[in-house]
Amino acid sequence: MNKLIVLVAFTLMASYSFAQQKRPLDVEACTSWNRIDNSKLSPTGRYVTYKIVPTERGYSDSDKIPTVLFDSKTGKKCLELSNVDNFKYFNQDKQLSYTQTDTAGNTIIYILDLPSGKKTLWKHPESFAPVNGAQISASQINIAEDKAKNIKSHDNLIIRSLKSKDTLCVENIVRYDIFNAGKNILFLQDKGEMRQMKYGPIMGPYKVLLKGKKNVMPAYFNFDQKTLAGKFDIKDSLYCRFNLKDNSIDTVLCVNEIPVPENMKIARINFTKNPNYVMLEIGDKDKFGKKRKKETRTKDDSFELELWTWDEVEVPTLQTASTYQRSAYDKYMYNLKTHELVNIAPVEANMNLPYRALGDVNYLIYTVETPYLKEKEWREKIPFDIYSVDIHTGISKLIGKEYREQPKWSPTGRWAMMYDPHAKNWNKFDAKTGEIINVSADIPYPVYDEIYDKPASAPAYGIPGWTSDGKYVFVMDGYDWWKIALDGKEKTICFTRGYGRKNQISYRILYSNIDKEIYEPNEKIYVLGIHMKDMSQAICQIDMKGNVRTLIHEQCGYRVFAFSDNRKYCLWARQNVSTFPDLYHSTASFTDIKRVTDANPQQKQYLWGSVKIVEWKNYEGKQNRGLLYLPEGYDSKKTYPVIVQFYETHTEEKNHYIMPLLSSAMANATYAMSNGYIMFMPDVHFTIGTPGQSTYDAVVSGVNWLIDQGIAHKGKIGLQGHSWSGFQTTYLVTKTDIFDCAQIGAPITDMVTGYLGIRNGSGLPRYFMYEDTQSRMGATLWDAKEKYKAMSPIVDADKIHTPLLIFHNDNDEAVAYEQGRALYLAMRRLQRPAWMVNYKGEGHFVLKTAAQKDWTIRMMQFFDYYLKGTKEPRWMKEGIQLKDRGYDQKYDLVK
């Protein structure tokens, strides 16, 4: 035998031996996984901090977990700090500060030199507050009242140089703002009965901008560090603007000069983005300042009555003490030049103002949801009507009825984009002319979600942004971006040049700390490219000419946590079915990639699995997709047990890492694969009014396809669903005997009583789920009586021949416990095999670790018995009577 053959044989044997050493996941293994918390990138991008936290620990407990500091320059962990909080980098990431709490509850501040780790105690009485871009700390400290020395309680500002150790104390500080990279300061300061507004170099000397007695001076100011301009008011009466460039102060508004109608009073003043206009809310003077009369009634505590009235705005389960105490007033526009006051909106209106700019416009928009307030019980979102109003005359006009999404304003405040949920198109509203024009008519593809299958109107794919000059808006279709000239003088173009649709890539916003809606001429926009065929993802950049550049593309999903302040580096994670989303550090172009964490090295010890997208033709004659999870080392010649599990659609989750956790409801796919199961998750797309039949057409056709392919085998196919898919699984077992067992969790089994129920958690009647959203009936019970009955599987419980394990907890906040119990009682009366599990006091999901362990064991024992042919556990054979509860869990198998 030559050396090459020997080497190959040895390698194969070693690989086989390693595979044999791997073991299936068990309950204890599911408690050994970790998550990553508090991941942060330093401002320069050099350092990463994070915590590795056991999944069993709650988020409130993670403060006891050490924080790790990773240095991207060396590619290694450089520090580990225990019981620390409030990390602050400063001095160009050469130092950081943090706090620790001692056993007596005292907060201690330390300064750490990087990367050496040299630690210095902050010994000063004030808090450490480094100023960005400067070698100083600036923070307030309160001086307590000392009656003996005639000192009133006040705040001092301590400015301490970290370089020279020089210190300045600005006494009696009221408010301050440090700007120009820590070089300058603006502040209000009291001295006796006087108050001054000063500014100047951080350590002085200071110029006086304004001074006077406290009662005629501002108590605060707003300041724009870029323009060096700001504003303040004096007792909500005199409103002024100031500018440090020319040391000027101008009076903008004197409230006493506004021609308020007789017997009316100003309730609120809102300065708009246009210097010529002020928005006012004005109401009846007699209704202002009136305190509620002191309660003099005597309460009858002998009983408590809850009265339900048919025409109230809200049912009692939604009412709060403040339900009917909302104060609102008519809206007015005041012209600071002409001094004209115009009533532009009624009391019930919600103004939809441009929040970036309000140019020289003649019309504004407001919305009114009052006619639809009661409909919150049968609609997912309360609709509203949209009105335009002439700000010079106050004349309003209805321009949109029963809309669902608020209008979105351009950067200049000239245009508003409005998605019409009925026509399913984008309209532009011109705030100068009041015109409304359909601007998506030239886009040859739908601008709304084409596969949306709920009764409510399909939502738009969305607006990813605008050009900074306000001339163009970008609108998305299912794949590409379109560039629309708002003035209508240019033809609408496909900004991404059709590359997305041609290659079946959907370009969507990549969410991170640098999300933008306003794009400069030299902008390079980060986007997520979702490859729809295999659901792999890419991180791309699109320049303002529409050129798309792929930075990284793998069979995985991405999440970007942060880019550094200089936009040179980023912190991100990648994941797929076998790759935990560990942290990675790289350049902003996703080169020079360094792995930061290895949170779960123990994964190598366990059998895992793989996933692929499968496709077949369903019983409606449509192409149907789903996910097929296969055990590690899958052999197509062998027979495997199959669990069919689904909810709505799953193919978009192909590259999700499923952490092997204890079950809180349905089986964990990773756990099942590791224990030799195939997991099948078919997509279900629904026809309104017949959700059960839609489920049958998709799921049963998929199962039969698996059988035809030799992947699934009769006698070894189980079914599982929870909540909405709990209904779906219940419906399926009344229509087919193809499943050898089914586990059903928190199901709606009766659509009639389900529709007429109330969610215990929110107090909201369940109408909206049926008429508008998930349950997909699309009509009231009385408009579709026969369909509601047909979609109520409890009526056909006598047709169930599949053994059931029913899971429903008595404190379920989403689905009434009685729904699952009714299914159990029906099976009991029919004397069909069924077990019901109720973790008393638990809700829609099992949250306590001990209960999760118990449920994971029982669920898998149930499937193992019916699908693997294992011995029956005693709890299935004997039950657990009251005398045995908590004493004998009966996990052991019958001998």
Tab-separated table of N, CA and C in Angstrom, residues 392-491:
chain	number	residue	atom	x	y	z
A	392	HIS	N	-53.418	80.045	4.785
A	392	HIS	CA	-53.791	81.461	4.696
A	392	HIS	C	-55.286	81.674	4.909
A	393	THR	N	-56.074	80.656	4.559
A	393	THR	CA	-57.532	80.809	4.684
A	393	THR	C	-58.137	79.866	5.719
A	394	GLY	N	-57.429	78.772	6.041
A	394	GLY	CA	-57.957	77.789	6.983
A	394	GLY	C	-58.930	76.818	6.341
A	395	ILE	N	-59.094	76.873	5.017
A	395	ILE	CA	-60.026	75.980	4.321
A	395	ILE	C	-59.388	74.600	4.171
A	396	SER	N	-60.094	73.560	4.638
A	396	SER	CA	-59.580	72.192	4.601
A	396	SER	C	-60.240	71.390	3.493
A	397	LYS	N	-59.533	70.335	3.081
A	397	LYS	CA	-60.045	69.467	2.016
A	397	LYS	C	-59.630	68.034	2.320
A	398	LEU	N	-60.569	67.092	2.229
A	398	LEU	CA	-60.268	65.681	2.439
A	398	LEU	C	-59.466	65.162	1.250
A	399	ILE	N	-58.276	64.619	1.509
A	399	ILE	CA	-57.434	64.134	0.411
A	399	ILE	C	-57.078	62.652	0.545
A	400	GLY	N	-57.476	62.008	1.635
A	400	GLY	CA	-57.198	60.586	1.796
A	400	GLY	C	-58.107	59.992	2.853
A	401	LYS	N	-58.771	58.893	2.511
A	401	LYS	CA	-59.727	58.305	3.450
A	401	LYS	C	-59.264	56.919	3.881
A	402	GLU	N	-59.328	56.683	5.186
A	402	GLU	CA	-58.974	55.396	5.781
A	402	GLU	C	-57.556	54.961	5.399
A	403	TYR	N	-56.619	55.847	5.607
A	403	TYR	CA	-55.207	55.522	5.389
A	403	TYR	C	-54.648	54.792	6.600
A	404	ARG	N	-53.517	54.104	6.410
A	404	ARG	CA	-52.901	53.330	7.495
A	404	ARG	C	-51.511	53.848	7.863
A	405	GLU	N	-50.818	54.494	6.910
A	405	GLU	CA	-49.455	54.969	7.146
A	405	GLU	C	-49.413	56.486	7.031
A	406	GLN	N	-48.691	57.123	7.963
A	406	GLN	CA	-48.575	58.576	7.961
A	406	GLN	C	-47.794	59.064	6.737
A	407	PRO	N	-48.170	60.216	6.185
A	407	PRO	CA	-47.393	60.794	5.081
A	407	PRO	C	-45.947	61.042	5.497
A	408	LYS	N	-45.039	60.968	4.532
A	408	LYS	CA	-43.609	61.176	4.784
A	408	LYS	C	-43.145	62.408	3.997
A	409	TRP	N	-42.485	63.339	4.700
A	409	TRP	CA	-42.113	64.628	4.101
A	409	TRP	C	-40.698	64.599	3.535
A	410	SER	N	-40.532	65.352	2.447
A	410	SER	CA	-39.211	65.512	1.836
A	410	SER	C	-38.341	66.393	2.722
A	411	PRO	N	-37.015	66.385	2.514
A	411	PRO	CA	-36.112	67.168	3.377
A	411	PRO	C	-36.383	68.664	3.364
A	412	THR	N	-36.927	69.189	2.259
A	412	THR	CA	-37.171	70.626	2.179
A	412	THR	C	-38.569	71.017	2.649
A	413	GLY	N	-39.395	70.019	2.940
A	413	GLY	CA	-40.745	70.316	3.384
A	413	GLY	C	-41.688	70.725	2.274
A	414	ARG	N	-41.262	70.540	1.022
A	414	ARG	CA	-42.127	70.925	-0.117
A	414	ARG	C	-43.103	69.813	-0.480
A	415	TRP	N	-42.656	68.555	-0.348
A	415	TRP	CA	-43.446	67.427	-0.818
A	415	TRP	C	-43.714	66.445	0.319
A	416	ALA	N	-44.859	65.805	0.243
A	416	ALA	CA	-45.153	64.703	1.160
A	416	ALA	C	-45.564	63.500	0.317
A	417	MET	N	-44.997	62.346	0.654
A	417	MET	CA	-45.353	61.098	-0.027
A	417	MET	C	-46.413	60.378	0.791
A	418	MET	N	-47.488	59.966	0.099
A	418	MET	CA	-48.626	59.330	0.765
A	418	MET	C	-48.914	57.998	0.078
A	419	TYR	N	-48.867	56.918	0.860
A	419	TYR	CA	-49.192	55.600	0.294
A	419	TYR	C	-50.684	55.360	0.425
A	420	ASP	N	-51.342	55.200	-0.718
A	420	ASP	CA	-52.781	54.950	-0.753
A	420	ASP	C	-53.013	53.449	-0.594
A	421	PRO	N	-53.574	52.998	0.534
A	421	PRO	CA	-53.729	51.558	0.767
A	421	PRO	C	-54.825	50.915	-0.081
A	422	HIS	N	-55.665	51.732	-0.675
A	422	HIS	CA	-56.760	51.199	-1.491
A	422	HIS	C	-56.315	51.027	-2.943
A	423	ALA	N	-55.732	52.081	-3.502
A	423	ALA	CA	-55.227	51.999	-4.877
A	423	ALA	C	-53.847	51.345	-4.939
A	424	LYS	N	-53.195	51.230	-3.767
A	424	LYS	CA	-51.870	50.611	-3.651
A	424	LYS	C	-50.842	51.327	-4.524
A	425	ASN	N	-50.826	52.639	-4.407
A	425	ASN	CA	-49.835	53.436	-5.130
A	425	ASN	C	-49.330	54.575	-4.248
A	426	TRP	N	-48.244	55.190	-4.680
A	426	TRP	CA	-47.680	56.337	-3.979
A	426	TRP	C	-48.165	57.631	-4.641
A	427	ASN	N	-48.694	58.532	-3.823
A	427	ASN	CA	-49.074	59.864	-4.294
A	427	ASN	C	-48.132	60.888	-3.686
A	428	LYS	N	-47.888	61.952	-4.428
A	428	LYS	CA	-47.123	63.063	-3.844
A	428	LYS	C	-48.079	64.218	-3.593
A	429	PHE	N	-47.880	64.869	-2.476
A	429	PHE	CA	-48.665	66.055	-2.118
A	429	PHE	C	-47.739	67.255	-2.216
A	430	ASP	N	-48.172	68.259	-2.968
A	430	ASP	CA	-47.380	69.468	-3.168
A	430	ASP	C	-47.866	70.523	-2.180
A	431	ALA	N	-47.000	70.870	-1.228
A	431	ALA	CA	-47.393	71.812	-0.178
A	431	ALA	C	-47.484	73.248	-0.687
A	432	LYS	N	-47.053	73.507	-1.915
A	432	LYS	CA	-47.201	74.848	-2.484
A	432	LYS	C	-48.525	74.995	-3.204
A	433	THR	N	-48.898	73.962	-3.972
A	433	THR	CA	-50.106	74.056	-4.794
A	433	THR	C	-51.284	73.285	-4.224
A	434	GLY	N	-51.017	72.347	-3.303
A	434	GLY	CA	-52.073	71.509	-2.757
A	434	GLY	C	-52.445	70.347	-3.664
A	435	GLU	N	-51.732	70.184	-4.770
A	435	GLU	CA	-52.032	69.112	-5.719
A	435	GLU	C	-51.593	67.751	-5.200
A	436	ILE	N	-52.310	66.714	-5.650
A	436	ILE	CA	-51.946	65.327	-5.335
A	436	ILE	C	-51.829	64.571	-6.648
A	437	ILE	N	-50.678	63.926	-6.856
A	437	ILE	CA	-50.422	63.226	-8.117
A	437	ILE	C	-49.859	61.850	-7.829
A	438	ASN	N	-50.342	60.853	-8.551
A	438	ASN	CA	-49.819	59.487	-8.456
A	438	ASN	C	-48.435	59.461	-9.094
A	439	VAL	N	-47.404	59.176	-8.288
A	439	VAL	CA	-46.043	59.184	-8.825
A	439	VAL	C	-45.476	57.788	-9.042
A	440	SER	N	-46.247	56.763	-8.674
A	440	SER	CA	-45.750	55.401	-8.897
A	440	SER	C	-46.373	54.762	-10.132
A	441	ALA	N	-47.187	55.528	-10.875
A	441	ALA	CA	-47.861	54.980	-12.056
A	441	ALA	C	-46.863	54.535	-13.115
A	442	ASP	N	-45.707	55.185	-13.168
A	442	ASP	CA	-44.709	54.849	-14.180
A	442	ASP	C	-43.822	53.669	-13.784
A	443	ILE	N	-43.983	53.185	-12.570
A	443	ILE	CA	-43.214	52.015	-12.135
A	443	ILE	C	-43.972	50.770	-12.596
A	444	PRO	N	-43.361	49.941	-13.431
A	444	PRO	CA	-44.104	48.823	-14.045
A	444	PRO	C	-44.347	47.636	-13.132
A	445	TYR	N	-43.924	47.722	-11.872
A	445	TYR	CA	-44.092	46.609	-10.938
A	445	TYR	C	-44.805	47.103	-9.686
A	446	PRO	N	-45.430	46.206	-8.951
A	446	PRO	CA	-46.128	46.625	-7.729
A	446	PRO	C	-45.179	47.272	-6.718
A	447	VAL	N	-45.668	48.318	-6.068
A	447	VAL	CA	-44.893	48.974	-5.014
A	447	VAL	C	-45.398	48.527	-3.642
A	448	TYR	N	-46.269	47.536	-3.625
A	448	TYR	CA	-46.824	46.988	-2.383
A	448	TYR	C	-46.400	45.531	-2.237
A	449	ASP	N	-46.501	45.010	-1.036
A	449	ASP	CA	-46.125	43.628	-0.736
A	449	ASP	C	-47.038	42.673	-1.496
A	450	GLU	N	-46.489	42.028	-2.507
A	450	GLU	CA	-47.298	41.207	-3.416
A	450	GLU	C	-47.762	39.899	-2.795
A	451	ILE	N	-47.079	39.416	-1.781
A	451	ILE	CA	-47.472	38.137	-1.195
A	451	ILE	C	-48.196	38.328	0.146
A	452	TYR	N	-48.574	39.561	0.432
A	452	TYR	CA	-49.323	39.841	1.665
A	452	TYR	C	-50.666	39.122	1.593
A	453	ASP	N	-50.963	38.295	2.581
A	453	ASP	CA	-52.157	37.452	2.488
A	453	ASP	C	-53.097	37.614	3.676
A	454	LYS	N	-53.106	38.806	4.275
A	454	LYS	CA	-54.029	39.097	5.363
A	454	LYS	C	-55.157	39.989	4.837
A	455	PRO	N	-56.286	40.034	5.519
A	455	PRO	CA	-57.413	40.834	5.019
A	455	PRO	C	-57.121	42.325	4.909
A	456	ALA	N	-56.284	42.857	5.774
A	456	ALA	CA	-55.958	44.284	5.702
A	456	ALA	C	-55.268	44.593	4.378
A	457	SER	N	-55.274	45.876	4.008
A	457	SER	CA	-54.636	46.289	2.759
A	457	SER	C	-53.140	46.011	2.806
A	458	ALA	N	-52.598	45.587	1.682
A	458	ALA	CA	-51.170	45.274	1.614
A	458	ALA	C	-50.345	46.526	1.856
A	459	PRO	N	-49.306	46.459	2.688
A	459	PRO	CA	-48.449	47.620	2.930
A	459	PRO	C	-47.495	47.853	1.768
A	460	ALA	N	-46.931	49.046	1.701
A	460	ALA	CA	-45.944	49.371	0.674
A	460	ALA	C	-44.602	48.763	1.039
A	461	TYR	N	-43.776	48.520	0.021
A	461	TYR	CA	-42.403	48.088	0.284
A	461	TYR	C	-41.625	49.201	0.993
A	462	GLY	N	-41.995	50.462	0.708
A	462	GLY	CA	-41.432	51.545	1.504
A	462	GLY	C	-40.609	52.546	0.725
A	463	ILE	N	-40.238	53.590	1.445
A	463	ILE	CA	-39.376	54.654	0.919
A	463	ILE	C	-38.037	54.551	1.635
A	464	PRO	N	-36.957	54.199	0.939
A	464	PRO	CA	-35.662	54.085	1.612
A	464	PRO	C	-34.941	55.417	1.793
A	465	GLY	N	-35.400	56.492	1.131
A	465	GLY	CA	-34.733	57.767	1.362
A	465	GLY	C	-34.997	58.806	0.293
A	466	TRP	N	-34.287	59.950	0.479
A	466	TRP	CA	-34.446	61.118	-0.388
A	466	TRP	C	-33.059	61.673	-0.715
A	467	THR	N	-32.958	62.409	-1.791
A	467	THR	CA	-31.727	63.163	-2.026
A	467	THR	C	-31.750	64.397	-1.135
A	468	SER	N	-30.584	64.865	-0.741
A	468	SER	CA	-30.507	65.946	0.245
A	468	SER	C	-31.097	67.257	-0.258
A	469	ASP	N	-31.140	67.446	-1.590
A	469	ASP	CA	-31.729	68.675	-2.118
A	469	ASP	C	-33.250	68.619	-2.164
A	470	GLY	N	-33.816	67.466	-1.796
A	470	GLY	CA	-35.267	67.337	-1.752
A	470	GLY	C	-35.929	67.190	-3.104
A	471	LYS	N	-35.141	67.012	-4.156
A	471	LYS	CA	-35.712	66.941	-5.505
A	471	LYS	C	-36.171	65.541	-5.883
A	472	TYR	N	-35.590	64.529	-5.229
A	472	TYR	CA	-35.886	63.151	-5.622
A	472	TYR	C	-36.239	62.311	-4.400
A	473	VAL	N	-37.107	61.336	-4.626
A	473	VAL	CA	-37.441	60.354	-3.612
A	473	VAL	C	-37.195	58.973	-4.201
A	474	PHE	N	-36.787	58.038	-3.354
A	474	PHE	CA	-36.585	56.657	-3.775
A	474	PHE	C	-37.747	55.807	-3.264
A	475	VAL	N	-38.275	54.969	-4.132
A	475	VAL	CA	-39.381	54.068	-3.795
A	475	VAL	C	-38.954	52.657	-4.154
A	476	MET	N	-39.322	51.678	-3.317
A	476	MET	CA	-38.924	50.293	-3.555
A	476	MET	C	-40.047	49.483	-4.176
A	477	ASP	N	-39.668	48.589	-5.101
A	477	ASP	CA	-40.569	47.509	-5.476
A	477	ASP	C	-40.047	46.244	-4.782
A	478	GLY	N	-40.429	45.072	-5.250
A	478	GLY	CA	-40.010	43.850	-4.564
A	478	GLY	C	-38.530	43.576	-4.641
A	479	TYR	N	-37.838	44.217	-5.598
A	479	TYR	CA	-36.416	43.948	-5.786
A	479	TYR	C	-35.577	45.225	-5.852
A	480	ASP	N	-36.025	46.191	-6.643
A	480	ASP	CA	-35.193	47.349	-6.962
A	480	ASP	C	-35.687	48.631	-6.321
A	481	TRP	N	-34.850	49.682	-6.482
A	481	TRP	CA	-35.192	51.037	-6.064
A	481	TRP	C	-35.497	51.866	-7.315
A	482	TRP	N	-36.477	52.778	-7.188
A	482	TRP	CA	-36.851	53.670	-8.267
A	482	TRP	C	-36.637	55.115	-7.821
A	483	LYS	N	-36.144	55.927	-8.734
A	483	LYS	CA	-35.844	57.333	-8.437
A	483	LYS	C	-36.893	58.215	-9.111
A	484	ILE	N	-37.625	58.962	-8.292
A	484	ILE	CA	-38.729	59.781	-8.783
A	484	ILE	C	-38.401	61.255	-8.600
A	485	ALA	N	-38.476	62.020	-9.682
A	485	ALA	CA	-38.293	63.472	-9.612
A	485	ALA	C	-39.591	64.092	-9.118
A	486	LEU	N	-39.542	64.744	-7.974
A	486	LEU	CA	-40.759	65.241	-7.353
A	486	LEU	C	-41.377	66.412	-8.107
A	487	ASP	N	-40.567	67.144	-8.868
A	487	ASP	CA	-41.146	68.246	-9.639
A	487	ASP	C	-41.771	67.762	-10.944
A	488	GLY	N	-41.634	66.461	-11.234
A	488	GLY	CA	-42.256	65.879	-12.412
A	488	GLY	C	-41.584	66.213	-13.720
A	489	LYS	N	-40.428	66.850	-13.674
A	489	LYS	CA	-39.770	67.288	-14.908
A	489	LYS	C	-38.855	66.221	-15.506
A	490	GLU	N	-38.613	65.145	-14.749
A	490	GLU	CA	-37.779	64.059	-15.257
A	490	GLU	C	-38.546	62.751	-15.180
A	491	LYS	N	-38.179	61.845	-16.061
A	491	LYS	CA	-38.827	60.553	-16.108
A	491	LYS	C	-38.377	59.695	-14.925
